Amino acid sequence: MLATPGLTALKDPAEARRVLLDDALAGLELVQRFDGSIVDVGSGGGTPGIPLAARLPEREVTLLEAERRKTQFLERWTDELPNLRVVWGRAEEQPNETFAVAVAKALAHPPVAAEWCLPLVREGGAAILWVGPSADAGAVAQVAAKLAGELDDAPPGFVVLRKTGPTPPGFPRRAGMAKKRPLA
Ligand SMILES: C[S@@+](CC[C@H](N)C(=O)[O-])C[C@H]1O[C@@H](n2cnc3c(N)ncnc32)[C@H](O)[C@@H]1O
């Protein structure tokens, strides 16, 4: 990957490969359950979006990132991967139902990540969250139920939320609300 000072604290190349590449591609088969465009929400240094774009060249992949400095780094990758584009902005401020699949790794606590990701996804698509072993799937399911989402089968380390209908009125809530007043 292109070097960028201060974006990650990873010094050991083997550890960097595991965190940036292998962890990202662990979700490849889940993403392939759903056709269509992909958005990586809170892409940071580009994972999982860049590895997914490289492995799925026929799929359009958008890296959505709130911090301008990080998007400047991410934009360098668009020369190498024509199916990649970068958007600077917050998830809560994007148009609803623009993508088939939203992926997110280390974006926020899973209930918050679910609230940010599900409105971006069209009916029939899914939000796919890379989560830690202690993730509370029950809380995520409660949030999903308020956003026309429902839990799908997923291996350990992932939550898959299938979008079963249009986003209910009132979502996304304004920036900051998902963390301040979590839905579950
Ligand atoms: C901990 S980093 C994870 C980055 C990357 N996905 C990874 O796994 O290494 C979380 C990223 O999400 C971005 N972020 C946080 N809230 C966001 C929001 N509401 N919309 C878009 N990006 C957001 C932050 O700027 C940060 O770059």
Short mmCIF file of C-alpha atoms and ligand atoms in Angstrom, two decimals:
data_model
loop_
_atom_site.label_atom_id
_atom_site.label_comp_id
_atom_site.label_asym_id
_atom_site.label_seq_id
_atom_site.Cartn_x
_atom_site.Cartn_y
_atom_site.Cartn_z
CA MET A 1 0.00 0.00 0.00
CA LEU A 2 1.11 3.58 -0.52
CA ALA A 3 2.86 5.05 2.52
CA THR A 4 1.12 7.75 4.47
CA PRO A 5 2.63 9.17 7.62
CA GLY A 6 0.54 8.88 10.77
CA LEU A 7 -2.39 7.02 9.26
CA THR A 8 -1.70 3.74 10.99
CA ALA A 9 0.57 2.73 13.82
CA LEU A 10 1.45 -0.53 12.09
CA LYS A 11 5.22 -1.00 11.94
CA ASP A 12 5.58 -4.72 11.31
CA PRO A 13 4.78 -5.57 7.64
CA ALA A 14 3.29 -8.96 8.53
CA GLU A 15 0.98 -7.36 11.09
CA ALA A 16 0.10 -4.60 8.62
CA ARG A 17 -0.78 -7.20 5.97
CA ARG A 18 -3.03 -9.06 8.41
CA VAL A 19 -4.86 -5.95 9.60
CA LEU A 20 -5.18 -4.16 6.25
CA LEU A 21 -5.52 -6.97 3.72
CA ASP A 22 -6.39 -10.34 5.23
CA ASP A 23 -9.01 -8.94 7.62
CA ALA A 24 -10.59 -7.00 4.77
CA LEU A 25 -10.74 -9.99 2.44
CA ALA A 26 -12.22 -12.20 5.16
CA GLY A 27 -15.48 -10.44 4.24
CA LEU A 28 -15.19 -11.02 0.48
CA GLU A 29 -17.65 -13.94 0.30
CA LEU A 30 -20.20 -12.05 2.39
CA VAL A 31 -20.00 -9.08 0.02
CA GLN A 32 -20.41 -11.42 -2.95
CA ARG A 33 -23.80 -12.54 -1.60
CA PHE A 34 -25.13 -9.20 -2.85
CA ASP A 35 -24.77 -7.68 -6.33
CA GLY A 36 -24.13 -4.03 -7.02
CA SER A 37 -22.22 -1.02 -5.81
CA ILE A 38 -20.31 -1.00 -2.53
CA VAL A 39 -19.57 1.80 -0.05
CA ASP A 40 -16.88 1.49 2.61
CA VAL A 41 -18.11 3.75 5.43
CA GLY A 42 -15.31 5.32 7.49
CA SER A 43 -12.67 3.93 5.19
CA GLY A 44 -9.76 5.54 7.07
CA GLY A 45 -6.60 4.18 5.47
CA GLY A 46 -8.66 2.26 2.90
CA THR A 47 -9.73 -0.97 4.51
CA PRO A 48 -11.81 -2.94 3.71
CA GLY A 49 -12.68 -0.92 0.60
CA ILE A 50 -9.38 -0.93 -1.31
CA PRO A 51 -8.74 -4.69 -1.04
CA LEU A 52 -12.38 -5.35 -2.01
CA ALA A 53 -12.09 -3.02 -5.03
CA ALA A 54 -8.93 -4.83 -6.13
CA ARG A 55 -10.57 -8.24 -5.86
CA LEU A 56 -13.90 -7.17 -7.38
CA PRO A 57 -12.88 -5.00 -10.37
CA GLU A 58 -16.39 -5.18 -11.90
CA ARG A 59 -17.98 -3.64 -8.80
CA GLU A 60 -17.99 0.13 -8.17
CA VAL A 61 -16.51 0.82 -4.73
CA THR A 62 -16.89 4.17 -2.94
CA LEU A 63 -14.66 5.04 -0.01
CA LEU A 64 -16.64 7.37 2.28
CA GLU A 65 -14.54 9.13 4.88
CA ALA A 66 -15.29 12.06 7.18
CA GLU A 67 -11.71 13.36 7.53
CA ARG A 68 -10.40 15.39 4.60
CA ARG A 69 -6.74 14.48 5.22
CA LYS A 70 -7.58 10.79 4.91
CA THR A 71 -9.54 11.27 1.69
CA GLN A 72 -6.51 12.98 0.13
CA PHE A 73 -4.50 9.82 0.75
CA LEU A 74 -7.32 7.58 -0.48
CA GLU A 75 -7.65 9.53 -3.74
CA ARG A 76 -4.17 8.39 -4.78
CA TRP A 77 -5.58 4.89 -5.19
CA THR A 78 -8.11 5.87 -7.84
CA ASP A 79 -5.37 5.90 -10.52
CA GLU A 80 -4.63 2.25 -9.82
CA LEU A 81 -8.21 1.05 -9.41
CA PRO A 82 -10.64 2.51 -11.97
CA ASN A 83 -13.65 1.10 -10.09
CA LEU A 84 -12.75 3.14 -6.99
CA ARG A 85 -14.01 6.58 -6.02
CA VAL A 86 -13.63 8.64 -2.88
CA VAL A 87 -16.21 10.81 -1.13
CA TRP A 88 -15.37 13.20 1.69
CA GLY A 89 -18.30 13.34 4.10
CA ARG A 90 -20.21 11.83 6.97
CA ALA A 91 -22.45 8.81 6.52
CA GLU A 92 -25.41 10.64 8.09
CA GLU A 93 -25.17 13.39 5.47
CA GLN A 94 -25.25 11.20 2.32
CA PRO A 95 -28.35 10.53 0.19
CA ASN A 96 -30.33 7.49 1.31
CA GLU A 97 -30.33 4.18 -0.57
CA THR A 98 -27.48 4.94 -2.94
CA PHE A 99 -25.61 1.62 -2.69
CA ALA A 100 -26.28 -2.11 -2.75
CA VAL A 101 -23.81 -2.90 0.01
CA ALA A 102 -22.30 -0.87 2.85
CA VAL A 103 -19.23 -2.32 4.55
CA ALA A 104 -17.65 -0.92 7.70
CA LYS A 105 -14.69 -1.97 9.80
CA ALA A 106 -13.89 -0.26 13.12
CA LEU A 107 -16.27 2.58 12.24
CA ALA A 108 -18.03 2.82 15.62
CA HIS A 109 -19.78 0.57 18.14
CA PRO A 110 -21.79 -1.89 16.03
CA PRO A 111 -25.24 -0.42 16.92
CA VAL A 112 -24.02 3.02 15.83
CA ALA A 113 -22.33 1.63 12.72
CA ALA A 114 -25.59 -0.14 11.83
CA GLU A 115 -27.56 3.11 12.17
CA TRP A 116 -25.08 4.94 9.92
CA CYS A 117 -24.81 2.20 7.28
CA LEU A 118 -28.36 0.88 6.76
CA PRO A 119 -29.89 4.10 5.34
CA LEU A 120 -27.20 4.13 2.63
CA VAL A 121 -28.33 0.73 1.35
CA ARG A 122 -31.16 -0.11 -1.05
CA GLU A 123 -33.84 -2.73 -0.34
CA GLY A 124 -32.42 -6.17 -1.15
CA GLY A 125 -28.89 -5.09 -0.24
CA ALA A 126 -27.04 -5.28 3.06
CA ALA A 127 -24.83 -3.62 5.61
CA ILE A 128 -21.85 -5.82 6.47
CA LEU A 129 -20.01 -4.94 9.68
CA TRP A 130 -16.59 -6.26 10.70
CA VAL A 131 -17.07 -6.59 14.48
CA GLY A 132 -15.10 -7.77 17.49
CA PRO A 133 -15.84 -10.97 19.41
CA SER A 134 -17.78 -9.10 22.12
CA ALA A 135 -20.22 -7.44 19.71
CA ASP A 136 -23.80 -7.43 21.01
CA ALA A 137 -25.74 -8.88 18.07
CA GLY A 138 -29.02 -8.37 19.98
CA ALA A 139 -28.47 -4.61 20.22
CA VAL A 140 -27.53 -4.46 16.54
CA ALA A 141 -30.68 -6.41 15.62
CA GLN A 142 -32.80 -3.91 17.63
CA VAL A 143 -31.28 -1.01 15.72
CA ALA A 144 -31.69 -2.82 12.42
CA ALA A 145 -35.40 -3.46 13.09
CA LYS A 146 -35.93 0.33 13.29
CA LEU A 147 -34.17 0.80 9.95
CA ALA A 148 -35.79 -1.91 7.81
CA GLY A 149 -32.90 -4.26 8.43
CA GLU A 150 -32.69 -7.79 9.75
CA LEU A 151 -29.86 -10.05 10.86
CA ASP A 152 -28.65 -12.55 8.28
CA ASP A 153 -26.34 -15.52 8.81
CA ALA A 154 -22.72 -14.50 9.29
CA PRO A 155 -19.50 -16.12 10.49
CA PRO A 156 -17.88 -15.00 13.77
CA GLY A 157 -16.42 -11.52 13.47
CA PHE A 158 -19.17 -10.25 11.17
CA VAL A 159 -22.69 -8.91 11.35
CA VAL A 160 -24.75 -8.98 8.15
CA LEU A 161 -27.91 -6.84 8.09
CA ARG A 162 -30.16 -7.41 5.12
CA LYS A 163 -32.21 -4.39 4.04
CA THR A 164 -35.80 -5.57 3.77
CA GLY A 165 -37.61 -2.35 2.86
CA PRO A 166 -37.23 1.40 2.37
CA THR A 167 -35.55 3.48 5.06
CA PRO A 168 -38.24 4.66 7.51
CA PRO A 169 -38.92 8.42 7.71
CA GLY A 170 -36.66 10.32 10.11
CA PHE A 171 -33.45 8.50 9.16
CA PRO A 172 -30.64 9.18 9.07
CA ARG A 173 -30.84 11.23 12.26
CA ARG A 174 -28.69 14.36 12.26
CA ALA A 175 -24.93 14.03 12.81
CA GLY A 176 -24.02 13.15 16.38
CA MET A 177 -27.40 11.71 17.40
CA ALA A 178 -26.56 8.03 16.90
CA LYS A 179 -23.78 8.27 19.49
CA LYS A 180 -25.56 10.71 21.82
CA ARG A 181 -28.88 8.83 21.90
CA PRO A 182 -28.21 5.27 20.67
CA LEU A 183 -31.25 3.40 19.38
CA ALA A 184 -30.27 0.34 21.47
C1 LIG B 1 -11.04 3.63 13.44
S1 LIG B 1 -11.10 4.24 11.80
C2 LIG B 1 -11.24 2.74 10.90
C3 LIG B 1 -10.72 2.89 9.50
C4 LIG B 1 -10.73 1.62 8.66
N1 LIG B 1 -12.08 1.22 8.31
C5 LIG B 1 -9.99 0.51 9.32
O1 LIG B 1 -10.58 -0.52 9.65
O2 LIG B 1 -8.78 0.65 9.52
C6 LIG B 1 -12.74 4.94 11.68
C7 LIG B 1 -12.86 5.93 10.54
O3 LIG B 1 -14.22 6.30 10.39
C8 LIG B 1 -14.30 7.69 10.09
N2 LIG B 1 -15.64 8.11 10.51
C9 LIG B 1 -16.10 8.21 11.78
N3 LIG B 1 -17.40 8.56 11.79
C10 LIG B 1 -17.76 8.69 10.48
C11 LIG B 1 -18.99 9.02 9.83
N4 LIG B 1 -20.08 9.30 10.54
N5 LIG B 1 -19.02 9.02 8.49
C12 LIG B 1 -17.90 8.75 7.77
N6 LIG B 1 -16.71 8.42 8.33
C13 LIG B 1 -16.65 8.39 9.66
C14 LIG B 1 -13.15 8.29 10.89
O4 LIG B 1 -12.74 9.53 10.36
C15 LIG B 1 -12.09 7.21 10.76
O5 LIG B 1 -11.24 7.43 9.65
#
